[in-house]
Coordinates of C-alpha atoms and ligand atoms in Angstrom, one line a residue:
X234 CA -69.4 -66.8 -21.1
X235 CA -65.8 -67.5 -22.1
X236 CA -63.7 -64.9 -23.6
X237 CA -62.1 -64.8 -26.6
X238 CA -57.9 -64.5 -27.1
X239 CA -56.8 -62.4 -30.1
X240 CA -53.6 -62.2 -31.1
X241 CA -51.2 -59.2 -32.9
X242 CA -48.3 -58.1 -33.0
X243 CA -46.9 -55.9 -30.5
X244 CA -44.8 -53.8 -31.6
X245 CA -44.0 -54.1 -35.4
X246 CA -44.9 -53.3 -38.7
X247 CA -48.7 -55.1 -38.3
X248 CA -49.8 -53.4 -34.9
X249 CA -50.9 -49.7 -36.4
X250 CA -53.0 -51.6 -39.2
X251 CA -54.7 -54.5 -36.8
X252 CA -55.6 -52.1 -33.5
X253 CA -56.8 -49.3 -36.3
X254 CA -59.1 -52.5 -37.8
X255 CA -60.6 -54.0 -33.9
X256 CA -60.6 -49.9 -33.1
X257 CA -63.3 -49.2 -35.9
X258 CA -64.5 -53.0 -35.9
X259 CA -65.7 -51.7 -32.4
X260 CA -63.1 -53.7 -30.2
X261 CA -61.5 -50.7 -27.4
X262 CA -58.0 -52.6 -25.5
X263 CA -56.8 -51.2 -22.2
X264 CA -53.4 -51.0 -22.4
X265 CA -51.0 -51.5 -19.8
X266 CA -46.7 -51.6 -20.5
X267 CA -47.1 -54.5 -17.6
X268 CA -49.6 -55.8 -18.6
X269 CA -48.5 -58.7 -22.3
X270 CA -52.6 -59.3 -22.1
X271 CA -54.8 -56.1 -22.2
X272 CA -58.8 -57.0 -21.4
X273 CA -61.2 -55.1 -24.3
X274 CA -64.1 -52.9 -22.2
X275 CA -67.0 -53.4 -25.1
X276 CA -66.2 -56.9 -26.5
X277 CA -65.5 -60.1 -24.9
X278 CA -62.3 -60.9 -26.2
X279 CA -58.6 -59.8 -24.4
X280 CA -55.9 -59.0 -26.4
X281 CA -52.5 -60.7 -26.5
X282 CA -49.5 -58.5 -27.2
X283 CA -46.3 -61.1 -28.9
X284 CA -43.7 -61.5 -31.6
X285 CA -45.4 -61.5 -34.3
X286 CA -42.9 -64.7 -34.9
X287 CA -44.9 -66.7 -32.3
X288 CA -48.4 -66.8 -33.2
X289 CA -48.2 -69.9 -35.7
X290 CA -47.5 -71.9 -33.3
X291 CA -50.8 -70.0 -30.2
X292 CA -53.0 -70.7 -32.7
X293 CA -52.0 -73.8 -33.6
X294 CA -52.1 -75.2 -29.9
X295 CA -55.5 -73.6 -29.0
X296 CA -53.4 -70.0 -26.7
X297 CA -55.0 -67.9 -28.5
X298 CA -58.0 -68.0 -31.0
X299 CA -57.8 -65.9 -33.7
X300 CA -54.4 -64.3 -35.1
X301 CA -53.4 -61.4 -37.0
X302 CA -50.7 -62.6 -38.6
X303 CA -48.5 -62.7 -42.5
X304 CA -49.5 -65.2 -44.6
X305 CA -45.5 -65.1 -44.9
X306 CA -45.7 -66.8 -41.0
X307 CA -48.1 -69.4 -41.2
X308 CA -47.0 -70.7 -44.2
X309 CA -44.1 -71.1 -42.9
X310 CA -45.2 -73.1 -40.3
X311 CA -47.5 -75.4 -42.1
X312 CA -44.8 -76.9 -44.0
X313 CA -42.3 -77.5 -40.7
X314 CA -45.2 -78.6 -39.2
X315 CA -45.5 -81.3 -42.3
X316 CA -48.6 -81.6 -39.6
X317 CA -52.3 -80.3 -39.7
X318 CA -51.6 -76.9 -40.3
X319 CA -53.6 -76.3 -36.7
X320 CA -55.1 -73.8 -38.5
X321 CA -57.4 -71.9 -41.1
X322 CA -57.2 -67.9 -42.9
X323 CA -60.6 -67.1 -42.1
X324 CA -60.6 -63.0 -43.8
X325 CA -58.0 -61.0 -45.6
X326 CA -56.5 -57.9 -44.0
X327 CA -55.5 -55.7 -47.7
X328 CA -52.6 -54.7 -45.4
X329 CA -49.1 -55.8 -44.7
X330 CA -48.4 -56.7 -48.1
X331 CA -45.2 -57.9 -49.0
X332 CA -43.1 -61.3 -51.2
X333 CA -41.0 -63.6 -50.0
X334 CA -38.1 -64.1 -52.6
X335 CA -35.2 -64.9 -54.5
X336 CA -32.1 -62.5 -54.3
X337 CA -28.5 -62.1 -55.6
X338 CA -25.1 -59.5 -55.1
X339 CA -26.1 -57.8 -58.7
X340 CA -23.1 -59.3 -60.0
X341 CA -24.8 -62.3 -61.6
X342 CA -25.9 -62.6 -64.4
X343 CA -28.6 -63.9 -66.1
X344 CA -30.5 -65.5 -62.6
X345 CA -32.1 -68.9 -63.9
X346 CA -33.3 -71.2 -61.5
X347 CA -31.3 -73.8 -61.9
X348 CA -28.1 -71.1 -61.5
X349 CA -29.0 -71.4 -57.6
X350 CA -28.1 -75.6 -57.6
X351 CA -25.2 -76.2 -54.8
X352 CA -25.3 -72.4 -54.3
X353 CA -26.0 -71.8 -49.8
X354 CA -28.7 -69.2 -49.7
X355 CA -29.5 -67.3 -46.0
X356 CA -33.6 -66.2 -44.6
X357 CA -35.1 -66.5 -42.5
X358 CA -37.4 -68.9 -44.4
X359 CA -35.7 -72.4 -44.1
X360 CA -39.0 -74.9 -44.7
X361 CA -40.5 -72.7 -47.8
X362 CA -37.2 -72.3 -49.3
X363 CA -36.1 -76.5 -48.3
X364 CA -40.1 -77.2 -50.3
X365 CA -39.4 -74.7 -52.4
X366 CA -35.8 -76.2 -54.4
X367 CA -36.8 -79.6 -53.3
X368 CA -40.3 -79.5 -55.7
X369 CA -38.0 -78.4 -59.0
X370 CA -35.1 -80.9 -57.7
X371 CA -32.9 -78.7 -57.4
X372 CA -30.3 -79.5 -54.7
X373 CA -29.5 -76.7 -53.0
X374 CA -28.2 -75.7 -49.0
X375 CA -29.9 -73.7 -47.0
X376 CA -28.4 -71.5 -44.0
X377 CA -31.2 -69.9 -41.3
X378 CA -30.3 -67.4 -40.4
X379 CA -33.1 -64.6 -37.6
X380 CA -31.9 -61.2 -39.2
X381 CA -30.2 -59.5 -41.8
X382 CA -30.7 -62.1 -43.9
X383 CA -29.1 -59.0 -46.9
X384 CA -25.8 -58.7 -45.6
X385 CA -25.2 -62.4 -45.9
X386 CA -23.5 -62.7 -49.6
X387 CA -21.5 -59.2 -48.4
X388 CA -20.0 -61.2 -45.6
X389 CA -19.8 -64.4 -47.3
X390 CA -21.7 -66.7 -45.3
X391 CA -24.2 -67.0 -48.9
X392 CA -24.5 -67.0 -52.2
X393 CA -27.9 -65.3 -52.9
X394 CA -30.3 -64.7 -49.9
X395 CA -34.7 -65.3 -49.9
X396 CA -36.3 -63.2 -47.4
X397 CA -39.3 -60.0 -47.4
X398 CA -39.4 -56.9 -49.8
X399 CA -42.0 -54.5 -50.1
X400 CA -40.2 -52.0 -52.3
X401 CA -37.0 -53.3 -52.9
X402 CA -35.2 -50.6 -51.7
X403 CA -33.6 -52.3 -48.9
X404 CA -32.2 -55.6 -51.9
X405 CA -30.9 -51.8 -53.7
X406 CA -28.9 -50.6 -50.6
X407 CA -27.4 -54.3 -50.4
X408 CA -26.6 -54.7 -54.0
X409 CA -28.9 -57.2 -54.3
X410 CA -31.2 -57.9 -56.4
X411 CA -34.4 -60.2 -56.7
X412 CA -35.2 -62.6 -59.2
X413 CA -37.4 -64.9 -58.7
X414 CA -40.4 -65.0 -56.2
X415 CA -42.0 -67.8 -54.1
X416 CA -45.0 -66.7 -52.1
X417 CA -46.7 -63.2 -51.6
X418 CA -48.1 -62.4 -49.1
X419 CA -50.3 -60.1 -46.5
X420 CA -51.6 -60.4 -42.9
X421 CA -54.9 -61.7 -42.5
X422 CA -57.0 -62.9 -39.6
X423 CA -56.2 -66.6 -38.7
X424 CA -58.5 -69.0 -36.2
X425 CA -57.1 -71.8 -33.8
X426 CA -58.5 -75.3 -35.7
X427 CA -59.3 -76.8 -32.1
X428 CA -62.8 -76.1 -32.2
X429 CA -64.3 -72.8 -30.1
X430 CA -67.5 -73.2 -28.1
X431 CA -70.8 -72.1 -30.1
X432 CA -70.7 -68.7 -28.6
X433 CA -67.4 -68.0 -29.0
X434 CA -67.9 -69.4 -32.3
X435 CA -71.1 -66.3 -32.6
X436 CA -68.4 -63.6 -31.5
X437 CA -66.0 -65.1 -34.5
X438 CA -68.6 -64.5 -36.7
X439 CA -69.6 -60.9 -35.9
X440 CA -66.6 -59.6 -35.3
X441 CA -65.6 -60.8 -38.8
X442 CA -68.7 -59.1 -40.0
X443 CA -67.6 -56.3 -38.2
X444 CA -63.9 -56.8 -40.4
X445 CA -65.6 -57.6 -43.4
X446 CA -67.6 -54.2 -43.0
X447 CA -64.9 -52.1 -42.2
X448 CA -63.1 -53.3 -45.3
X449 CA -66.1 -52.4 -47.4
X450 CA -66.5 -48.8 -46.4
X451 CA -62.7 -48.6 -46.7
X452 CA -64.1 -49.2 -51.2
X453 CA -67.5 -47.2 -51.0
X454 CA -68.2 -43.4 -50.8
X455 CA -71.5 -41.7 -50.6
X456 CA -72.1 -39.8 -53.3
X457 CA -74.9 -36.4 -53.3
X458 CA -76.0 -33.6 -56.7
X459 CA -78.6 -32.3 -57.8
X460 CA -79.8 -32.6 -60.6
X461 CA -82.1 -32.2 -63.1
X462 CA -85.4 -34.6 -63.4
X463 CA -85.2 -35.3 -66.7
X464 CA -81.4 -36.8 -66.5
X465 CA -82.0 -39.1 -63.7
X466 CA -81.4 -42.1 -65.8
X467 CA -79.0 -40.9 -67.4
X468 CA -77.0 -40.2 -63.5
X469 CA -77.9 -43.7 -62.7
X470 CA -76.2 -44.7 -65.4
X471 CA -72.8 -42.7 -65.0
X472 CA -73.4 -44.1 -60.9
X473 CA -71.7 -47.3 -59.4
X474 CA -74.1 -47.8 -57.3
X475 CA -75.0 -50.5 -54.5
X476 CA -78.3 -50.1 -54.8
X477 CA -80.9 -47.9 -56.7
X478 CA -80.1 -44.8 -55.9
X479 CA -82.5 -42.2 -54.1
X480 CA -84.3 -39.7 -55.7
X481 CA -85.5 -36.6 -53.5
X482 CA -87.6 -34.0 -55.1
X483 CA -86.0 -30.1 -53.8
X484 CA -87.7 -28.3 -52.5
X485 CA -89.5 -24.7 -54.7
X486 CA -87.4 -25.9 -57.2
X487 CA -89.7 -28.3 -59.2
X488 CA -87.6 -29.0 -62.6
X489 CA -84.4 -30.8 -59.8
X490 CA -84.2 -33.7 -57.6
X491 CA -81.9 -34.3 -55.0
X492 CA -79.8 -38.0 -55.6
X493 CA -77.7 -39.8 -53.0
X494 CA -76.1 -43.4 -53.8
X495 CA -73.4 -45.3 -52.0
X496 CA -70.6 -45.9 -54.0
X497 CA -69.0 -50.0 -54.0
X498 CA -65.8 -47.9 -55.2
X499 CA -63.5 -44.6 -54.7
X500 CA -65.5 -41.6 -57.5
X501 CA -62.3 -41.2 -60.6
X502 CA -62.7 -36.9 -60.7
X503 CA -63.1 -38.7 -64.6
X504 CA -66.8 -39.9 -63.8
X505 CA -67.6 -36.6 -61.2
X506 CA -67.2 -34.4 -64.4
X507 CA -69.5 -36.5 -66.1
X508 CA -72.1 -36.2 -63.9
X509 CA -71.3 -31.9 -64.3
X510 CA -71.4 -32.9 -68.2
X511 CA -74.8 -34.1 -68.0
X512 CA -76.1 -31.7 -65.5
X513 CA -75.5 -32.4 -62.2
X514 CA -74.7 -30.2 -59.1
X515 CA -73.2 -28.9 -55.6
X516 CA -71.8 -32.8 -56.2
X517 CA -70.8 -33.9 -53.1
X518 CA -68.4 -37.3 -52.5
X519 CA -68.4 -38.3 -49.2
X520 CA -65.9 -41.2 -47.0
X521 CA -68.0 -43.9 -45.5
X522 CA -66.8 -45.4 -41.9
X523 CA -69.3 -48.1 -41.8
X524 CA -71.2 -50.6 -43.8
X525 CA -73.4 -53.9 -42.4
Ligands
PRT52 O1 -39.8 -58.6 -33.1 P1 -41.0 -58.9 -34.4 O2 -40.8 -60.3 -34.6 O3 -42.5 -59.1 -33.8 O4 -41.1 -58.1 -35.4 P2 -39.8 -58.3 -37.1 O5 -39.5 -57.7 -36.9 O6 -40.1 -60.1 -37.2 O7 -41.4 -58.6 -38.6 P3 -42.0 -57.0 -39.0 O8 -42.3 -55.6 -37.6 O9 -40.3 -56.8 -39.9 O10 -43.1 -57.4 -40.2 C1 -44.2 -58.4 -39.4 C2 -44.5 -58.2 -41.1 O11 -45.0 -57.5 -41.7 C3 -44.0 -59.5 -42.2 O12 -44.0 -60.8 -41.6 C4 -44.6 -59.9 -43.3 O13 -46.4 -60.3 -43.2 C5 -45.1 -58.2 -42.8 N1 -44.2 -57.7 -44.1 C6 -45.0 -56.6 -44.9 C7 -42.5 -57.2 -44.0 C8 -42.2 -56.5 -45.2 N2 -43.7 -55.9 -45.8 C9 -40.6 -56.5 -45.5 N3 -40.9 -55.2 -45.7 N4 -42.3 -57.6 -42.8 C10 -40.5 -57.2 -43.3 N5 -39.8 -56.6 -44.3 C11 -38.4 -56.3 -44.2 C12 -38.0 -57.4 -44.9 O14 -37.7 -58.1 -44.4 C13 -36.4 -56.4 -45.5 O15 -35.6 -56.5 -44.2 O16 -38.0 -55.5 -44.8 C14 -37.4 -55.0 -45.6 C15 -38.0 -54.7 -47.2 O17 -38.3 -54.0 -47.6 P4 -37.9 -53.0 -48.6 O18 -39.5 -52.4 -49.0 O19 -36.9 -52.0 -48.7 O20 -38.3 -54.1 -49.2
ZN53 ZN1 -41.4 -61.4 -36.4

């Protein structure tokens, strides 16, 4: 059977989270410093460790079947080529969240979009920036830089920048302020548009199902408590359960039952206090590792 090729960032912000999600989905790899491809021992897949910028191209060319990558890079590739993108997003992963924003030096007052007219904007995302201003009919000069975008205004290379922002502290420490957001991004799982063999497509479905199970587990809590029998209905109304809770007799305590429920959200202190107020005791809230 042809193995799946999965690309992730070799070393960077997304690496640990990607490896963690794959590990929790049951994919453990044999790593070796000298090898760029790491075979998986527990699933017919191989891991390609590469620069994140290369992942959109690897997907489009079919060098890898799946890639974990920021939407910022997929969108840049899509606009750059103007052809069929060569990949599709099959899962949103909820980490690596950031936004691609315009920013100007702090001393620029009232930064409306028109302010950018005929200005020089430094960015590592030239296609996204060009397309954004073209759609709005504002002429700008886009300067492509591959890193340290934030220092370009103080070096006199550009009037403004467009870069990824998460906390905003890099902008702040370089005397810049964010104005418009062009794109919101997170890490996604993308699939190559180059057709997979049926067996590989089954592997992809299996992997996506497992990843969804891991994501659901992160949001799910298992709640257990003892409660007076006559309060079961009230307690079921309080609990945000995924399915009907299990209610079990307690040995030697005829007026009490044990209630167990999987809840599709975190259980806040307020909910626990409500449960206590209607007579629940020994209320336990546990994390869940996997859901299927
Ligand atoms: O070597 P390689 O090319 O693989 O790595 P890289 O240095 O290009 O990428 P890396 O690891 O920095 O980022 C990988 C991906 O993480 C990006 O493509 C985004 O999808 C996502 N991501 C999330 C971010 C950020 N948040 C982020 N804050 N990528 C970069 N930044 C940078 C930003 O460019 C700026 O320099 O962090 C700085 C701003 O951060 P704040 O917190 O100060 O606002
Ligand atoms: Zn990169």
